[in-house]
Amino acid sequence: MIKLELTVDQVDYNALMERFLPLLRSSGHPLGAILGGGMPVEMVKRWAASLPTEKKEQLAVELLNANREKLLEAASSALESQGLPLHFRDGRASLGK
């Protein structure tokens, strides 16, 4: 087994929320409960845009971890399509320093 560590230093928070917030509606995640209550994604995006960067990063980590399986599949597929047959078994986002 090989362990690979990646660091992300630029995040498009709006794109991240656009992609993953709708998937949380039925997931049991706290943000999913907010959205399940009928709050439109656009309203959540506006609220999140007003957060300080540290809180946006925490939200991004939660969104990434809540969608971890989909991200691992997508990363494995993308690499395979480029001739790099690597399969990601596990991964988790966390805040870095």
mmCIF file of N, CA and C in Angstrom:
data_model
loop_
_atom_site.group_PDB
_atom_site.id
_atom_site.type_symbol
_atom_site.label_atom_id
_atom_site.label_comp_id
_atom_site.label_asym_id
_atom_site.label_seq_id
_atom_site.Cartn_x
_atom_site.Cartn_y
_atom_site.Cartn_z
ATOM 1 N N MET A 1 0.845 -1.178 0.000
ATOM 2 C CA MET A 1 0.000 0.000 0.000
ATOM 3 C C MET A 1 0.889 1.239 0.000
ATOM 4 N N ILE A 2 0.484 2.226 -0.739
ATOM 5 C CA ILE A 2 1.176 3.515 -0.820
ATOM 6 C C ILE A 2 0.234 4.576 -0.270
ATOM 7 N N LYS A 3 0.741 5.455 0.551
ATOM 8 C CA LYS A 3 -0.064 6.552 1.089
ATOM 9 C C LYS A 3 0.343 7.829 0.371
ATOM 10 N N LEU A 4 -0.628 8.550 -0.162
ATOM 11 C CA LEU A 4 -0.398 9.772 -0.925
ATOM 12 C C LEU A 4 -1.059 10.924 -0.192
ATOM 13 N N GLU A 5 -0.322 11.993 0.029
ATOM 14 C CA GLU A 5 -0.873 13.163 0.708
ATOM 15 C C GLU A 5 -0.889 14.329 -0.265
ATOM 16 N N LEU A 6 -2.032 14.997 -0.367
ATOM 17 C CA LEU A 6 -2.185 16.140 -1.261
ATOM 18 C C LEU A 6 -2.577 17.370 -0.443
ATOM 19 N N THR A 7 -2.145 18.533 -0.879
ATOM 20 C CA THR A 7 -2.520 19.785 -0.237
ATOM 21 C C THR A 7 -3.212 20.657 -1.269
ATOM 22 N N VAL A 8 -4.370 21.179 -0.906
ATOM 23 C CA VAL A 8 -5.138 22.059 -1.787
ATOM 24 C C VAL A 8 -4.987 23.474 -1.248
ATOM 25 N N ASP A 9 -4.508 24.396 -2.096
ATOM 26 C CA ASP A 9 -4.329 25.770 -1.621
ATOM 27 C C ASP A 9 -5.266 26.769 -2.292
ATOM 28 N N GLN A 10 -6.052 26.323 -3.247
ATOM 29 C CA GLN A 10 -7.043 27.196 -3.873
ATOM 30 C C GLN A 10 -8.341 26.418 -4.020
ATOM 31 N N VAL A 11 -9.426 26.983 -3.521
ATOM 32 C CA VAL A 11 -10.723 26.315 -3.568
ATOM 33 C C VAL A 11 -11.755 27.275 -4.150
ATOM 34 N N ASP A 12 -12.507 26.804 -5.115
ATOM 35 C CA ASP A 12 -13.653 27.558 -5.617
ATOM 36 C C ASP A 12 -14.842 27.115 -4.775
ATOM 37 N N TYR A 13 -15.117 27.858 -3.697
ATOM 38 C CA TYR A 13 -16.151 27.463 -2.744
ATOM 39 C C TYR A 13 -17.528 27.390 -3.394
ATOM 40 N N ASN A 14 -17.819 28.329 -4.290
ATOM 41 C CA ASN A 14 -19.125 28.300 -4.958
ATOM 42 C C ASN A 14 -19.295 27.039 -5.797
ATOM 43 N N ALA A 15 -18.267 26.667 -6.548
ATOM 44 C CA ALA A 15 -18.345 25.462 -7.374
ATOM 45 C C ALA A 15 -18.472 24.222 -6.493
ATOM 46 N N LEU A 16 -17.743 24.191 -5.392
ATOM 47 C CA LEU A 16 -17.806 23.063 -4.469
ATOM 48 C C LEU A 16 -19.212 22.905 -3.905
ATOM 49 N N MET A 17 -19.807 24.007 -3.495
ATOM 50 C CA MET A 17 -21.164 23.950 -2.953
ATOM 51 C C MET A 17 -22.185 23.627 -4.027
ATOM 52 N N GLU A 18 -22.010 24.186 -5.191
ATOM 53 C CA GLU A 18 -22.920 23.901 -6.306
ATOM 54 C C GLU A 18 -22.955 22.402 -6.595
ATOM 55 N N ARG A 19 -21.806 21.776 -6.533
ATOM 56 C CA ARG A 19 -21.691 20.343 -6.861
ATOM 57 C C ARG A 19 -22.171 19.437 -5.738
ATOM 58 N N PHE A 20 -21.808 19.763 -4.483
ATOM 59 C CA PHE A 20 -22.035 18.817 -3.402
ATOM 60 C C PHE A 20 -23.212 19.108 -2.474
ATOM 61 N N LEU A 21 -23.638 20.348 -2.332
ATOM 62 C CA LEU A 21 -24.760 20.611 -1.430
ATOM 63 C C LEU A 21 -26.025 19.839 -1.813
ATOM 64 N N PRO A 22 -26.392 19.783 -3.083
ATOM 65 C CA PRO A 22 -27.612 19.029 -3.410
ATOM 66 C C PRO A 22 -27.536 17.551 -3.028
ATOM 67 N N LEU A 23 -26.339 16.974 -3.031
ATOM 68 C CA LEU A 23 -26.175 15.567 -2.687
ATOM 69 C C LEU A 23 -26.392 15.303 -1.200
ATOM 70 N N LEU A 24 -26.351 16.360 -0.393
ATOM 71 C CA LEU A 24 -26.466 16.189 1.054
ATOM 72 C C LEU A 24 -27.918 16.171 1.536
ATOM 73 N N ARG A 25 -28.861 16.468 0.670
ATOM 74 C CA ARG A 25 -30.268 16.565 1.091
ATOM 75 C C ARG A 25 -30.750 15.339 1.860
ATOM 76 N N SER A 26 -30.366 14.157 1.438
ATOM 77 C CA SER A 26 -30.862 12.945 2.093
ATOM 78 C C SER A 26 -29.750 12.155 2.779
ATOM 79 N N SER A 27 -28.621 12.791 3.046
ATOM 80 C CA SER A 27 -27.460 12.066 3.560
ATOM 81 C C SER A 27 -27.410 11.964 5.079
ATOM 82 N N GLY A 28 -28.176 12.753 5.796
ATOM 83 C CA GLY A 28 -28.074 12.773 7.243
ATOM 84 C C GLY A 28 -27.059 13.784 7.755
ATOM 85 N N HIS A 29 -26.329 14.434 6.857
ATOM 86 C CA HIS A 29 -25.363 15.466 7.228
ATOM 87 C C HIS A 29 -26.136 16.702 7.702
ATOM 88 N N PRO A 30 -25.622 17.450 8.689
ATOM 89 C CA PRO A 30 -26.339 18.639 9.181
ATOM 90 C C PRO A 30 -26.730 19.629 8.074
ATOM 91 N N LEU A 31 -25.845 19.849 7.107
ATOM 92 C CA LEU A 31 -26.219 20.742 6.004
ATOM 93 C C LEU A 31 -27.338 20.144 5.165
ATOM 94 N N GLY A 32 -27.344 18.829 5.066
ATOM 95 C CA GLY A 32 -28.414 18.155 4.352
ATOM 96 C C GLY A 32 -29.756 18.393 5.017
ATOM 97 N N ALA A 33 -29.751 18.442 6.349
ATOM 98 C CA ALA A 33 -30.990 18.710 7.079
ATOM 99 C C ALA A 33 -31.494 20.121 6.784
ATOM 100 N N ILE A 34 -30.582 21.073 6.702
ATOM 101 C CA ILE A 34 -30.977 22.451 6.366
ATOM 102 C C ILE A 34 -31.593 22.477 4.975
ATOM 103 N N LEU A 35 -30.909 21.837 4.031
ATOM 104 C CA LEU A 35 -31.410 21.822 2.658
ATOM 105 C C LEU A 35 -32.682 20.992 2.535
ATOM 106 N N GLY A 36 -32.756 19.910 3.308
ATOM 107 C CA GLY A 36 -33.953 19.081 3.280
ATOM 108 C C GLY A 36 -35.167 19.832 3.779
ATOM 109 N N GLY A 37 -34.929 20.851 4.608
ATOM 110 C CA GLY A 37 -36.020 21.676 5.118
ATOM 111 C C GLY A 37 -36.520 22.670 4.089
ATOM 112 N N GLY A 38 -35.962 22.655 2.912
ATOM 113 C CA GLY A 38 -36.462 23.506 1.841
ATOM 114 C C GLY A 38 -35.614 24.721 1.525
ATOM 115 N N MET A 39 -34.509 24.945 2.248
ATOM 116 C CA MET A 39 -33.679 26.099 1.938
ATOM 117 C C MET A 39 -32.991 25.868 0.598
ATOM 118 N N PRO A 40 -33.195 26.769 -0.357
ATOM 119 C CA PRO A 40 -32.580 26.592 -1.680
ATOM 120 C C PRO A 40 -31.050 26.645 -1.608
ATOM 121 N N VAL A 41 -30.425 25.898 -2.485
ATOM 122 C CA VAL A 41 -28.964 25.864 -2.541
ATOM 123 C C VAL A 41 -28.408 27.273 -2.716
ATOM 124 N N GLU A 42 -29.036 28.079 -3.551
ATOM 125 C CA GLU A 42 -28.536 29.444 -3.779
ATOM 126 C C GLU A 42 -28.494 30.254 -2.491
ATOM 127 N N MET A 43 -29.485 30.064 -1.613
ATOM 128 C CA MET A 43 -29.497 30.784 -0.344
ATOM 129 C C MET A 43 -28.360 30.301 0.554
ATOM 130 N N VAL A 44 -28.119 28.998 0.573
ATOM 131 C CA VAL A 44 -27.013 28.453 1.362
ATOM 132 C C VAL A 44 -25.684 28.970 0.816
ATOM 133 N N LYS A 45 -25.552 29.047 -0.503
ATOM 134 C CA LYS A 45 -24.325 29.568 -1.111
ATOM 135 C C LYS A 45 -24.101 31.023 -0.712
ATOM 136 N N ARG A 46 -25.152 31.831 -0.702
ATOM 137 C CA ARG A 46 -24.997 33.236 -0.300
ATOM 138 C C ARG A 46 -24.570 33.333 1.160
ATOM 139 N N TRP A 47 -25.174 32.497 2.013
ATOM 140 C CA TRP A 47 -24.803 32.482 3.429
ATOM 141 C C TRP A 47 -23.339 32.091 3.570
ATOM 142 N N ALA A 48 -22.930 31.034 2.875
ATOM 143 C CA ALA A 48 -21.557 30.550 2.980
ATOM 144 C C ALA A 48 -20.559 31.571 2.451
ATOM 145 N N ALA A 49 -20.943 32.332 1.428
ATOM 146 C CA ALA A 49 -20.043 33.341 0.862
ATOM 147 C C ALA A 49 -19.709 34.425 1.889
ATOM 148 N N SER A 50 -20.589 34.630 2.856
ATOM 149 C CA SER A 50 -20.356 35.671 3.861
ATOM 150 C C SER A 50 -19.484 35.187 5.019
ATOM 151 N N LEU A 51 -19.150 33.910 5.039
ATOM 152 C CA LEU A 51 -18.337 33.357 6.128
ATOM 153 C C LEU A 51 -16.875 33.764 5.986
ATOM 154 N N PRO A 52 -16.155 33.860 7.109
ATOM 155 C CA PRO A 52 -14.714 34.078 7.021
ATOM 156 C C PRO A 52 -14.040 32.865 6.376
ATOM 157 N N THR A 53 -12.857 33.066 5.817
ATOM 158 C CA THR A 53 -12.148 32.004 5.101
ATOM 159 C C THR A 53 -11.996 30.744 5.941
ATOM 160 N N GLU A 54 -11.672 30.863 7.201
ATOM 161 C CA GLU A 54 -11.500 29.694 8.069
ATOM 162 C C GLU A 54 -12.778 28.845 8.119
ATOM 163 N N LYS A 55 -13.923 29.496 8.213
ATOM 164 C CA LYS A 55 -15.201 28.770 8.262
ATOM 165 C C LYS A 55 -15.531 28.158 6.904
ATOM 166 N N LYS A 56 -15.184 28.863 5.826
ATOM 167 C CA LYS A 56 -15.386 28.307 4.484
ATOM 168 C C LYS A 56 -14.551 27.040 4.307
ATOM 169 N N GLU A 57 -13.322 27.075 4.804
ATOM 170 C CA GLU A 57 -12.461 25.907 4.710
ATOM 171 C C GLU A 57 -13.035 24.740 5.507
ATOM 172 N N GLN A 58 -13.571 25.007 6.694
ATOM 173 C CA GLN A 58 -14.195 23.951 7.494
ATOM 174 C C GLN A 58 -15.398 23.363 6.754
ATOM 175 N N LEU A 59 -16.184 24.228 6.143
ATOM 176 C CA LEU A 59 -17.333 23.774 5.363
ATOM 177 C C LEU A 59 -16.882 22.931 4.176
ATOM 178 N N ALA A 60 -15.824 23.368 3.504
ATOM 179 C CA ALA A 60 -15.292 22.613 2.362
ATOM 180 C C ALA A 60 -14.828 21.223 2.799
ATOM 181 N N VAL A 61 -14.153 21.136 3.941
ATOM 182 C CA VAL A 61 -13.705 19.844 4.461
ATOM 183 C C VAL A 61 -14.906 18.936 4.721
ATOM 184 N N GLU A 62 -15.958 19.491 5.324
ATOM 185 C CA GLU A 62 -17.157 18.697 5.591
ATOM 186 C C GLU A 62 -17.805 18.208 4.297
ATOM 187 N N LEU A 63 -17.892 19.082 3.310
ATOM 188 C CA LEU A 63 -18.486 18.691 2.031
ATOM 189 C C LEU A 63 -17.664 17.604 1.338
ATOM 190 N N LEU A 64 -16.347 17.766 1.345
ATOM 191 C CA LEU A 64 -15.473 16.774 0.715
ATOM 192 C C LEU A 64 -15.564 15.421 1.418
ATOM 193 N N ASN A 65 -15.550 15.440 2.746
ATOM 194 C CA ASN A 65 -15.623 14.182 3.480
ATOM 195 C C ASN A 65 -16.989 13.514 3.343
ATOM 196 N N ALA A 66 -18.038 14.309 3.286
ATOM 197 C CA ALA A 66 -19.379 13.743 3.125
ATOM 198 C C ALA A 66 -19.535 13.087 1.749
ATOM 199 N N ASN A 67 -18.728 13.499 0.788
ATOM 200 C CA ASN A 67 -18.793 12.969 -0.578
ATOM 201 C C ASN A 67 -17.528 12.202 -0.946
ATOM 202 N N ARG A 68 -16.861 11.691 0.038
ATOM 203 C CA ARG A 68 -15.570 11.025 -0.108
ATOM 204 C C ARG A 68 -15.582 9.891 -1.122
ATOM 205 N N GLU A 69 -16.570 9.028 -1.051
ATOM 206 C CA GLU A 69 -16.619 7.879 -1.963
ATOM 207 C C GLU A 69 -16.688 8.328 -3.418
ATOM 208 N N LYS A 70 -17.515 9.315 -3.691
ATOM 209 C CA LYS A 70 -17.645 9.831 -5.065
ATOM 210 C C LYS A 70 -16.331 10.448 -5.538
ATOM 211 N N LEU A 71 -15.643 11.153 -4.649
ATOM 212 C CA LEU A 71 -14.365 11.764 -5.005
ATOM 213 C C LEU A 71 -13.289 10.715 -5.272
ATOM 214 N N LEU A 72 -13.253 9.681 -4.460
ATOM 215 C CA LEU A 72 -12.266 8.617 -4.663
ATOM 216 C C LEU A 72 -12.506 7.909 -5.994
ATOM 217 N N GLU A 73 -13.778 7.630 -6.298
ATOM 218 C CA GLU A 73 -14.124 7.011 -7.587
ATOM 219 C C GLU A 73 -13.717 7.906 -8.752
ATOM 220 N N ALA A 74 -14.045 9.196 -8.641
ATOM 221 C CA ALA A 74 -13.730 10.135 -9.723
ATOM 222 C C ALA A 74 -12.222 10.258 -9.929
ATOM 223 N N ALA A 75 -11.463 10.325 -8.851
ATOM 224 C CA ALA A 75 -10.005 10.431 -8.963
ATOM 225 C C ALA A 75 -9.422 9.177 -9.594
ATOM 226 N N SER A 76 -9.892 8.017 -9.165
ATOM 227 C CA SER A 76 -9.397 6.758 -9.745
ATOM 228 C C SER A 76 -9.723 6.681 -11.229
ATOM 229 N N SER A 77 -10.940 7.041 -11.605
ATOM 230 C CA SER A 77 -11.357 7.007 -13.012
ATOM 231 C C SER A 77 -10.561 7.991 -13.857
ATOM 232 N N ALA A 78 -10.334 9.190 -13.323
ATOM 233 C CA ALA A 78 -9.586 10.201 -14.062
ATOM 234 C C ALA A 78 -8.156 9.736 -14.325
ATOM 235 N N LEU A 79 -7.528 9.162 -13.325
ATOM 236 C CA LEU A 79 -6.161 8.670 -13.509
ATOM 237 C C LEU A 79 -6.120 7.497 -14.477
ATOM 238 N N GLU A 80 -7.081 6.604 -14.367
ATOM 239 C CA GLU A 80 -7.116 5.457 -15.277
ATOM 240 C C GLU A 80 -7.287 5.909 -16.718
ATOM 241 N N SER A 81 -8.116 6.935 -16.933
ATOM 242 C CA SER A 81 -8.326 7.428 -18.295
ATOM 243 C C SER A 81 -7.061 8.077 -18.867
ATOM 244 N N GLN A 82 -6.126 8.449 -18.009
ATOM 245 C CA GLN A 82 -4.857 9.031 -18.431
ATOM 246 C C GLN A 82 -3.743 7.993 -18.493
ATOM 247 N N GLY A 83 -4.114 6.722 -18.382
ATOM 248 C CA GLY A 83 -3.121 5.658 -18.471
ATOM 249 C C GLY A 83 -2.407 5.367 -17.166
ATOM 250 N N LEU A 84 -2.935 5.872 -16.066
ATOM 251 C CA LEU A 84 -2.346 5.620 -14.749
ATOM 252 C C LEU A 84 -3.340 4.801 -13.920
ATOM 253 N N PRO A 85 -3.275 3.497 -13.990
ATOM 254 C CA PRO A 85 -4.257 2.656 -13.309
ATOM 255 C C PRO A 85 -4.032 2.595 -11.794
ATOM 256 N N LEU A 86 -4.345 3.685 -11.112
ATOM 257 C CA LEU A 86 -4.255 3.740 -9.655
ATOM 258 C C LEU A 86 -5.671 3.729 -9.086
ATOM 259 N N HIS A 87 -5.875 2.985 -8.037
ATOM 260 C CA HIS A 87 -7.179 2.929 -7.387
ATOM 261 C C HIS A 87 -7.040 3.489 -5.977
ATOM 262 N N PHE A 88 -7.807 4.521 -5.669
ATOM 263 C CA PHE A 88 -7.782 5.114 -4.333
ATOM 264 C C PHE A 88 -8.759 4.371 -3.444
ATOM 265 N N ARG A 89 -8.249 3.795 -2.374
ATOM 266 C CA ARG A 89 -9.062 3.015 -1.460
ATOM 267 C C ARG A 89 -9.668 3.883 -0.376
ATOM 268 N N ASP A 90 -8.929 4.876 0.082
ATOM 269 C CA ASP A 90 -9.394 5.675 1.198
ATOM 270 C C ASP A 90 -8.798 7.074 1.107
ATOM 271 N N GLY A 91 -9.403 7.992 1.786
ATOM 272 C CA GLY A 91 -8.913 9.356 1.841
ATOM 273 C C GLY A 91 -9.835 10.192 2.717
ATOM 274 N N ARG A 92 -9.323 11.250 3.233
ATOM 275 C CA ARG A 92 -10.107 12.121 4.088
ATOM 276 C C ARG A 92 -9.536 13.523 4.018
ATOM 277 N N ALA A 93 -10.418 14.485 3.940
ATOM 278 C CA ALA A 93 -9.995 15.891 3.950
ATOM 279 C C ALA A 93 -9.861 16.373 5.395
ATOM 280 N N SER A 94 -8.905 17.240 5.618
ATOM 281 C CA SER A 94 -8.733 17.862 6.949
ATOM 282 C C SER A 94 -8.149 19.247 6.749
ATOM 283 N N LEU A 95 -8.283 20.063 7.756
ATOM 284 C CA LEU A 95 -7.705 21.401 7.689
ATOM 285 C C LEU A 95 -6.206 21.304 7.906
ATOM 286 N N GLY A 96 -5.447 21.985 7.066
ATOM 287 C CA GLY A 96 -3.994 21.992 7.193
ATOM 288 C C GLY A 96 -3.510 23.287 7.800
ATOM 289 N N LYS A 97 -2.300 23.278 8.144
ATOM 290 C CA LYS A 97 -1.677 24.487 8.716
ATOM 291 C C LYS A 97 -0.598 24.967 7.788
#
